[in-house]
């Protein structure tokens, strides 16, 4: 009897396939030269949520050519901002960006201007505010 391709295909589907991916998260350190798998030392439990694109420092050692064992994570400190309080003033400032002021929307902008006329002390326009009329 000639072997059946369909029968062979059914036997292949019955085989159990194990998953190559672990259920736990996998972290990588990446720069222009390549990437390393980041593993954490036994007992290290101070790990908060890590997200792609975070700028962090890692303390540890390179255990293999492609694996870094971390024993501590260093987070950047927040920038120091100089704060100030407006004393004796209830004036309001309106900051608007990309308003696209043109002949096509001037009526809509007049409504906003009338609403803000007595409510703001200063208007600051940022970005591309003047566009071509359509």
mmCIF file of C-alpha atoms in Angstrom:
data_model
loop_
_atom_site.group_PDB
_atom_site.id
_atom_site.type_symbol
_atom_site.label_atom_id
_atom_site.label_comp_id
_atom_site.label_asym_id
_atom_site.label_seq_id
_atom_site.Cartn_x
_atom_site.Cartn_y
_atom_site.Cartn_z
ATOM 1 C CA UNK A 1 0.000 0.000 0.000
ATOM 2 C CA UNK A 2 1.108 3.457 -0.824
ATOM 3 C CA UNK A 3 1.645 5.814 2.211
ATOM 4 C CA UNK A 4 -0.952 8.578 2.549
ATOM 5 C CA UNK A 5 0.241 12.136 2.928
ATOM 6 C CA UNK A 6 -2.922 13.033 4.836
ATOM 7 C CA UNK A 7 -2.357 10.203 7.324
ATOM 8 C CA UNK A 8 1.227 11.355 7.942
ATOM 9 C CA UNK A 9 -0.012 14.940 8.425
ATOM 10 C CA UNK A 10 -2.538 13.814 11.071
ATOM 11 C CA UNK A 11 0.197 12.000 12.984
ATOM 12 C CA UNK A 12 2.342 15.150 13.012
ATOM 13 C CA UNK A 13 -0.498 17.206 14.479
ATOM 14 C CA UNK A 14 -0.938 14.712 17.329
ATOM 15 C CA UNK A 15 2.605 15.284 18.611
ATOM 16 C CA UNK A 16 2.870 17.529 21.657
ATOM 17 C CA UNK A 17 4.773 20.743 20.985
ATOM 18 C CA UNK A 18 6.322 22.446 23.980
ATOM 19 C CA UNK A 19 6.511 26.207 24.186
ATOM 20 C CA UNK A 20 9.890 27.887 23.812
ATOM 21 C CA UNK A 21 8.887 30.954 25.845
ATOM 22 C CA UNK A 22 8.764 31.085 29.626
ATOM 23 C CA UNK A 23 5.705 32.553 31.337
ATOM 24 C CA UNK A 24 7.821 35.115 33.199
ATOM 25 C CA UNK A 25 9.007 38.449 31.804
ATOM 26 C CA UNK A 26 12.283 38.673 29.893
ATOM 27 C CA UNK A 27 14.316 41.893 30.067
ATOM 28 C CA UNK A 28 17.042 43.113 27.727
ATOM 29 C CA UNK A 29 19.604 45.898 27.974
ATOM 30 C CA UNK A 30 20.093 47.460 24.571
ATOM 31 C CA UNK A 31 22.421 50.023 23.024
ATOM 32 C CA UNK A 32 24.015 50.583 19.622
ATOM 33 C CA UNK A 33 26.408 47.672 20.042
ATOM 34 C CA UNK A 34 23.686 45.089 20.656
ATOM 35 C CA UNK A 35 21.632 43.732 23.512
ATOM 36 C CA UNK A 36 22.131 41.617 26.626
ATOM 37 C CA UNK A 37 19.608 39.549 28.504
ATOM 38 C CA UNK A 38 19.079 41.049 31.954
ATOM 39 C CA UNK A 39 18.642 38.529 34.774
ATOM 40 C CA UNK A 40 18.284 39.368 38.440
ATOM 41 C CA UNK A 41 20.429 37.931 41.210
ATOM 42 C CA UNK A 42 18.776 35.464 43.598
ATOM 43 C CA UNK A 43 16.991 37.316 46.378
ATOM 44 C CA UNK A 44 16.688 40.557 44.442
ATOM 45 C CA UNK A 45 13.101 41.667 45.021
ATOM 46 C CA UNK A 46 13.196 45.480 44.747
ATOM 47 C CA UNK A 47 12.175 45.487 41.105
ATOM 48 C CA UNK A 48 9.352 47.896 40.196
ATOM 49 C CA UNK A 49 7.674 47.859 36.793
ATOM 50 C CA UNK A 50 10.213 48.343 34.012
ATOM 51 C CA UNK A 51 9.084 49.779 30.685
ATOM 52 C CA UNK A 52 10.679 50.059 27.266
ATOM 53 C CA UNK A 53 12.630 53.285 26.873
ATOM 54 C CA UNK A 54 13.378 53.894 30.557
ATOM 55 C CA UNK A 55 16.826 55.301 31.329
ATOM 56 C CA UNK A 56 18.207 53.316 34.254
ATOM 57 C CA UNK A 57 21.466 52.164 35.752
ATOM 58 C CA UNK A 58 22.105 48.519 36.566
ATOM 59 C CA UNK A 59 24.649 47.276 39.098
ATOM 60 C CA UNK A 60 25.901 43.761 38.505
ATOM 61 C CA UNK A 61 28.211 41.652 36.388
ATOM 62 C CA UNK A 62 28.408 40.090 32.956
ATOM 63 C CA UNK A 63 27.977 36.347 33.537
ATOM 64 C CA UNK A 64 28.198 35.269 29.910
ATOM 65 C CA UNK A 65 28.783 37.096 26.669
ATOM 66 C CA UNK A 66 25.056 37.806 26.281
ATOM 67 C CA UNK A 67 23.788 37.834 29.873
ATOM 68 C CA UNK A 68 24.045 40.481 32.623
ATOM 69 C CA UNK A 69 23.206 39.561 36.223
ATOM 70 C CA UNK A 70 21.801 42.546 38.106
ATOM 71 C CA UNK A 71 21.931 43.009 41.873
ATOM 72 C CA UNK A 72 20.577 46.591 42.023
ATOM 73 C CA UNK A 73 18.705 49.104 39.841
ATOM 74 C CA UNK A 74 19.597 52.811 39.939
ATOM 75 C CA UNK A 75 16.857 55.269 38.993
ATOM 76 C CA UNK A 76 17.621 58.858 37.967
ATOM 77 C CA UNK A 77 16.716 61.496 40.527
ATOM 78 C CA UNK A 78 14.082 64.044 39.529
ATOM 79 C CA UNK A 79 15.246 67.396 38.247
ATOM 80 C CA UNK A 80 15.226 70.253 40.721
ATOM 81 C CA UNK A 81 12.721 72.871 39.609
ATOM 82 C CA UNK A 82 12.569 76.317 41.078
ATOM 83 C CA UNK A 83 8.972 76.981 42.033
ATOM 84 C CA UNK A 84 7.417 80.359 42.567
ATOM 85 C CA UNK A 85 4.102 81.718 43.782
ATOM 86 C CA UNK A 86 2.317 84.663 42.229
ATOM 87 C CA UNK A 87 1.574 86.885 45.187
ATOM 88 C CA UNK A 88 -1.407 89.192 45.245
ATOM 89 C CA UNK A 89 -2.414 88.385 41.704
ATOM 90 C CA UNK A 90 -5.396 86.488 40.370
ATOM 91 C CA UNK A 91 -4.449 87.175 36.755
ATOM 92 C CA UNK A 92 -4.748 84.311 34.334
ATOM 93 C CA UNK A 93 -2.556 83.523 31.358
ATOM 94 C CA UNK A 94 -3.836 81.581 28.341
ATOM 95 C CA UNK A 95 -1.238 79.445 26.564
ATOM 96 C CA UNK A 96 -2.344 78.148 23.157
ATOM 97 C CA UNK A 97 -0.446 76.178 20.543
ATOM 98 C CA UNK A 98 -0.965 75.408 16.866
ATOM 99 C CA UNK A 99 -4.139 77.490 16.532
ATOM 100 C CA UNK A 100 -3.877 77.625 12.725
ATOM 101 C CA UNK A 101 -5.305 81.132 12.486
ATOM 102 C CA UNK A 102 -6.593 81.754 8.956
ATOM 103 C CA UNK A 103 -9.604 83.148 7.124
ATOM 104 C CA UNK A 104 -11.354 79.772 7.293
ATOM 105 C CA UNK A 105 -11.653 79.657 11.083
ATOM 106 C CA UNK A 106 -11.603 83.315 12.138
ATOM 107 C CA UNK A 107 -15.254 83.220 13.254
ATOM 108 C CA UNK A 108 -14.574 80.306 15.603
ATOM 109 C CA UNK A 109 -11.569 82.112 17.043
ATOM 110 C CA UNK A 110 -13.669 85.250 17.635
ATOM 111 C CA UNK A 111 -15.977 83.224 19.889
ATOM 112 C CA UNK A 112 -12.996 82.032 21.927
ATOM 113 C CA UNK A 113 -11.574 85.569 22.056
ATOM 114 C CA UNK A 114 -14.897 86.999 23.287
ATOM 115 C CA UNK A 115 -15.107 84.336 25.987
ATOM 116 C CA UNK A 116 -11.539 85.022 27.163
ATOM 117 C CA UNK A 117 -11.618 88.833 26.842
ATOM 118 C CA UNK A 118 -12.292 89.588 30.515
ATOM 119 C CA UNK A 119 -10.903 86.367 31.955
ATOM 120 C CA UNK A 120 -7.218 86.465 30.984
ATOM 121 C CA UNK A 121 -4.440 88.978 31.445
ATOM 122 C CA UNK A 122 -2.033 87.638 28.790
ATOM 123 C CA UNK A 123 -2.097 85.357 25.753
ATOM 124 C CA UNK A 124 0.914 83.256 24.778
ATOM 125 C CA UNK A 125 0.862 81.606 21.338
ATOM 126 C CA UNK A 126 3.261 78.702 20.789
ATOM 127 C CA UNK A 127 3.997 76.723 17.643
ATOM 128 C CA UNK A 128 2.627 76.990 14.118
ATOM 129 C CA UNK A 129 -0.267 79.406 14.579
ATOM 130 C CA UNK A 130 -0.809 80.809 11.103
ATOM 131 C CA UNK A 131 -1.901 78.508 8.308
ATOM 132 C CA UNK A 132 -3.159 78.856 4.784
ATOM 133 C CA UNK A 133 -6.903 79.137 4.270
ATOM 134 C CA UNK A 134 -8.582 76.187 2.626
#
